[in-house]
PDB file of C-alpha atoms in Angstrom:
ATOM      1  CA  UNK A  29      98.594  87.180 133.573  1.00  0.00           C
ATOM      2  CA  UNK A  30      99.488  90.630 134.912  1.00  0.00           C
ATOM      3  CA  UNK A  31      98.689  93.386 132.420  1.00  0.00           C
ATOM      4  CA  UNK A  32      99.676  96.442 134.439  1.00  0.00           C
ATOM      5  CA  UNK A  33      96.774  98.773 133.691  1.00  0.00           C
ATOM      6  CA  UNK A  34      93.386  99.291 135.260  1.00  0.00           C
ATOM      7  CA  UNK A  35      90.455  97.042 134.396  1.00  0.00           C
ATOM      8  CA  UNK A  36      88.255  98.756 131.798  1.00  0.00           C
ATOM      9  CA  UNK A  37      85.587  96.245 130.799  1.00  0.00           C
ATOM     10  CA  UNK A  38      84.216  92.732 130.714  1.00  0.00           C
ATOM     11  CA  UNK A  39      83.079  91.559 127.309  1.00  0.00           C
ATOM     12  CA  UNK A  40      81.003  88.701 125.915  1.00  0.00           C
ATOM     13  CA  UNK A  41      81.034  88.092 122.153  1.00  0.00           C
ATOM     14  CA  UNK A  42      78.984  85.692 120.050  1.00  0.00           C
ATOM     15  CA  UNK A  43      79.811  84.664 116.477  1.00  0.00           C
ATOM     16  CA  UNK A  44      77.176  85.457 113.835  1.00  0.00           C
ATOM     17  CA  UNK A  45      78.961  84.307 110.685  1.00  0.00           C
ATOM     18  CA  UNK A  46      81.934  82.230 109.558  1.00  0.00           C
ATOM     19  CA  UNK A  47      83.324  81.318 106.149  1.00  0.00           C
ATOM     20  CA  UNK A  48      86.470  79.418 105.137  1.00  0.00           C
ATOM     21  CA  UNK A  49      88.366  81.492 102.575  1.00  0.00           C
ATOM     22  CA  UNK A  50      91.221  79.089 101.849  1.00  0.00           C
ATOM     23  CA  UNK A  51      92.858  75.921 103.111  1.00  0.00           C
ATOM     24  CA  UNK A  52      96.342  74.500 102.662  1.00  0.00           C
ATOM     25  CA  UNK A  53      98.470  71.909 104.420  1.00  0.00           C
ATOM     26  CA  UNK A  54      99.916  74.629 106.676  1.00  0.00           C
ATOM     27  CA  UNK A  55      96.934  76.860 107.466  1.00  0.00           C
ATOM     28  CA  UNK A  56      93.267  77.733 107.083  1.00  0.00           C
ATOM     29  CA  UNK A  57      92.090  81.307 106.465  1.00  0.00           C
ATOM     30  CA  UNK A  58      88.686  82.183 107.931  1.00  0.00           C
ATOM     31  CA  UNK A  59      86.421  85.223 107.658  1.00  0.00           C
ATOM     32  CA  UNK A  60      84.159  85.760 110.676  1.00  0.00           C
ATOM     33  CA  UNK A  61      81.736  88.264 112.185  1.00  0.00           C
ATOM     34  CA  UNK A  62      80.335  88.673 115.696  1.00  0.00           C
ATOM     35  CA  UNK A  63      78.364  90.841 118.090  1.00  0.00           C
ATOM     36  CA  UNK A  64      79.247  91.649 121.654  1.00  0.00           C
ATOM     37  CA  UNK A  65      78.294  93.413 124.854  1.00  0.00           C
ATOM     38  CA  UNK A  66      80.618  95.321 127.156  1.00  0.00           C
ATOM     39  CA  UNK A  67      80.186  96.184 130.822  1.00  0.00           C
ATOM     40  CA  UNK A  68      82.467  99.127 131.571  1.00  0.00           C
ATOM     41  CA  UNK A  69      84.535  99.921 134.665  1.00  0.00           C
ATOM     42  CA  UNK A  70      86.645 102.923 135.715  1.00  0.00           C
ATOM     43  CA  UNK A  71      84.888 105.331 133.355  1.00  0.00           C
ATOM     44  CA  UNK A  72      84.780 102.982 130.362  1.00  0.00           C
ATOM     45  CA  UNK A  73      81.230 103.039 128.933  1.00  0.00           C
ATOM     46  CA  UNK A  74      78.829 100.112 128.672  1.00  0.00           C
ATOM     47  CA  UNK A  75      77.728  99.271 125.159  1.00  0.00           C
ATOM     48  CA  UNK A  76      77.386  96.892 122.248  1.00  0.00           C
ATOM     49  CA  UNK A  77      79.667  96.170 119.355  1.00  0.00           C
ATOM     50  CA  UNK A  78      79.689  94.469 116.015  1.00  0.00           C
ATOM     51  CA  UNK A  79      82.823  93.412 114.200  1.00  0.00           C
ATOM     52  CA  UNK A  80      84.367  91.271 111.522  1.00  0.00           C
ATOM     53  CA  UNK A  81      87.747  90.187 110.279  1.00  0.00           C
ATOM     54  CA  UNK A  82      90.025  87.428 109.107  1.00  0.00           C
ATOM     55  CA  UNK A  83      91.896  84.725 110.983  1.00  0.00           C
ATOM     56  CA  UNK A  84      94.690  82.406 109.957  1.00  0.00           C
ATOM     57  CA  UNK A  85      94.651  79.118 111.831  1.00  0.00           C
ATOM     58  CA  UNK A  86      97.953  77.263 111.691  1.00  0.00           C
ATOM     59  CA  UNK A  87      98.374  73.510 111.902  1.00  0.00           C
ATOM     60  CA  UNK A  88     100.266  74.153 115.175  1.00  0.00           C
ATOM     61  CA  UNK A  89      96.974  75.192 116.804  1.00  0.00           C
ATOM     62  CA  UNK A  90      97.723  78.935 116.912  1.00  0.00           C
ATOM     63  CA  UNK A  91      95.201  81.326 115.347  1.00  0.00           C
ATOM     64  CA  UNK A  92      96.164  84.918 114.472  1.00  0.00           C
ATOM     65  CA  UNK A  93      93.279  87.317 113.811  1.00  0.00           C
ATOM     66  CA  UNK A  94      92.748  90.887 112.608  1.00  0.00           C
ATOM     67  CA  UNK A  95      89.432  92.528 113.594  1.00  0.00           C
ATOM     68  CA  UNK A  96      87.612  95.808 113.187  1.00  0.00           C
ATOM     69  CA  UNK A  97      84.169  97.121 113.956  1.00  0.00           C
ATOM     70  CA  UNK A  98      81.934  99.652 115.660  1.00  0.00           C
ATOM     71  CA  UNK A  99      81.370 100.033 119.401  1.00  0.00           C
ATOM     72  CA  UNK A 100      78.166 101.902 120.318  1.00  0.00           C
ATOM     73  CA  UNK A 101      77.921 103.098 123.907  1.00  0.00           C
ATOM     74  CA  UNK A 102      74.679 102.798 125.852  1.00  0.00           C
ATOM     75  CA  UNK A 103      74.094 106.547 125.278  1.00  0.00           C
ATOM     76  CA  UNK A 104      74.590 106.276 121.494  1.00  0.00           C
ATOM     77  CA  UNK A 105      78.219 107.420 121.046  1.00  0.00           C
ATOM     78  CA  UNK A 106      80.041 105.503 118.294  1.00  0.00           C
ATOM     79  CA  UNK A 107      83.683 104.492 118.201  1.00  0.00           C
ATOM     80  CA  UNK A 108      85.576 102.500 115.614  1.00  0.00           C
ATOM     81  CA  UNK A 109      87.973  99.837 116.839  1.00  0.00           C
ATOM     82  CA  UNK A 110      90.726  97.669 115.414  1.00  0.00           C
ATOM     83  CA  UNK A 111      92.283  94.673 117.074  1.00  0.00           C
ATOM     84  CA  UNK A 112      94.761  91.862 116.660  1.00  0.00           C
ATOM     85  CA  UNK A 113      94.737  88.626 118.597  1.00  0.00           C
ATOM     86  CA  UNK A 114      96.400  85.280 119.059  1.00  0.00           C
ATOM     87  CA  UNK A 115      94.676  82.217 120.419  1.00  0.00           C
ATOM     88  CA  UNK A 116      95.407  78.601 121.246  1.00  0.00           C
ATOM     89  CA  UNK A 117      93.474  75.930 123.169  1.00  0.00           C
ATOM     90  CA  UNK A 118      90.392  78.219 123.421  1.00  0.00           C
ATOM     91  CA  UNK A 119      92.377  80.951 125.241  1.00  0.00           C
ATOM     92  CA  UNK A 120      93.225  84.276 123.626  1.00  0.00           C
ATOM     93  CA  UNK A 121      94.953  87.613 124.054  1.00  0.00           C
ATOM     94  CA  UNK A 122      93.955  90.754 122.112  1.00  0.00           C
ATOM     95  CA  UNK A 123      95.473  94.184 121.447  1.00  0.00           C
ATOM     96  CA  UNK A 124      92.754  96.706 120.570  1.00  0.00           C
ATOM     97  CA  UNK A 125      92.569 100.450 119.967  1.00  0.00           C
ATOM     98  CA  UNK A 126      89.691 102.890 119.492  1.00  0.00           C
ATOM     99  CA  UNK A 127      89.057 105.832 117.151  1.00  0.00           C
ATOM    100  CA  UNK A 128      86.478 108.548 117.795  1.00  0.00           C
ATOM    101  CA  UNK A 129      85.611 112.154 117.035  1.00  0.00           C
ATOM    102  CA  UNK A 130      83.386 112.325 120.124  1.00  0.00           C
ATOM    103  CA  UNK A 131      84.369 115.130 122.495  1.00  0.00           C
ATOM    104  CA  UNK A 132      82.856 113.194 125.389  1.00  0.00           C
ATOM    105  CA  UNK A 133      85.046 110.159 124.656  1.00  0.00           C
ATOM    106  CA  UNK A 134      88.244 111.986 123.650  1.00  0.00           C
ATOM    107  CA  UNK A 135      90.182 110.048 126.293  1.00  0.00           C
ATOM    108  CA  UNK A 136      89.386 106.813 124.399  1.00  0.00           C
ATOM    109  CA  UNK A 137      90.783 108.046 121.065  1.00  0.00           C
ATOM    110  CA  UNK A 138      93.983 106.024 120.652  1.00  0.00           C
ATOM    111  CA  UNK A 139      93.471 104.095 123.890  1.00  0.00           C
ATOM    112  CA  UNK A 140      95.269 100.742 123.695  1.00  0.00           C
ATOM    113  CA  UNK A 141      93.671  97.849 125.562  1.00  0.00           C
ATOM    114  CA  UNK A 142      94.907  94.348 126.264  1.00  0.00           C
ATOM    115  CA  UNK A 143      92.232  91.687 126.608  1.00  0.00           C
ATOM    116  CA  UNK A 144      92.610  88.157 127.816  1.00  0.00           C
ATOM    117  CA  UNK A 145      89.878  85.624 127.584  1.00  0.00           C
ATOM    118  CA  UNK A 146      88.533  82.225 126.772  1.00  0.00           C
ATOM    119  CA  UNK A 147      86.163  80.681 124.242  1.00  0.00           C
ATOM    120  CA  UNK A 148      83.507  78.335 125.628  1.00  0.00           C
ATOM    121  CA  UNK A 149      82.623  75.812 122.886  1.00  0.00           C
ATOM    122  CA  UNK A 150      79.451  74.747 124.748  1.00  0.00           C
ATOM    123  CA  UNK A 151      77.904  78.240 124.821  1.00  0.00           C
ATOM    124  CA  UNK A 152      79.833  79.483 121.726  1.00  0.00           C
ATOM    125  CA  UNK A 153      80.781  82.631 123.667  1.00  0.00           C
ATOM    126  CA  UNK A 154      84.057  84.507 123.851  1.00  0.00           C
ATOM    127  CA  UNK A 155      84.424  86.002 127.357  1.00  0.00           C
ATOM    128  CA  UNK A 156      87.214  88.435 128.108  1.00  0.00           C
ATOM    129  CA  UNK A 157      88.422  91.191 130.407  1.00  0.00           C
ATOM    130  CA  UNK A 158      89.964  94.345 128.956  1.00  0.00           C
ATOM    131  CA  UNK A 159      92.721  96.334 130.651  1.00  0.00           C
ATOM    132  CA  UNK A 160      94.346  99.650 129.870  1.00  0.00           C
ATOM    133  CA  UNK A 161      97.823  99.073 128.464  1.00  0.00           C
ATOM    134  CA  UNK A 162     100.518 101.169 130.135  1.00  0.00           C
TER     135      UNK A 162
END
């Protein structure tokens, strides 16, 4: 996939909680939480994040998720983030944006990133690469 923007980070996430909220013949709604680590590139900071959100998994194999959380840089700056993703066959694409009042990270306030990645069921890790969306 060609995103068009510069590479900003590589990310590895691990689930820490999962609960089925509802099930029907058409879909299953799931609440989940996770932690992650980011290795930054091109000025994007390294750090850790924690997030949670809901997913709707359709019987067609497509899952649509809405996430939010806190990203803490390695020097202690905090940013909020929100994201939306779609996944199928253990592959996923994410749109994510960041919110901050940090003067140092002003350039990240409203930054839109596109991530593409894959879930490894053996290690239970979500690995992705994030790009600046242009």
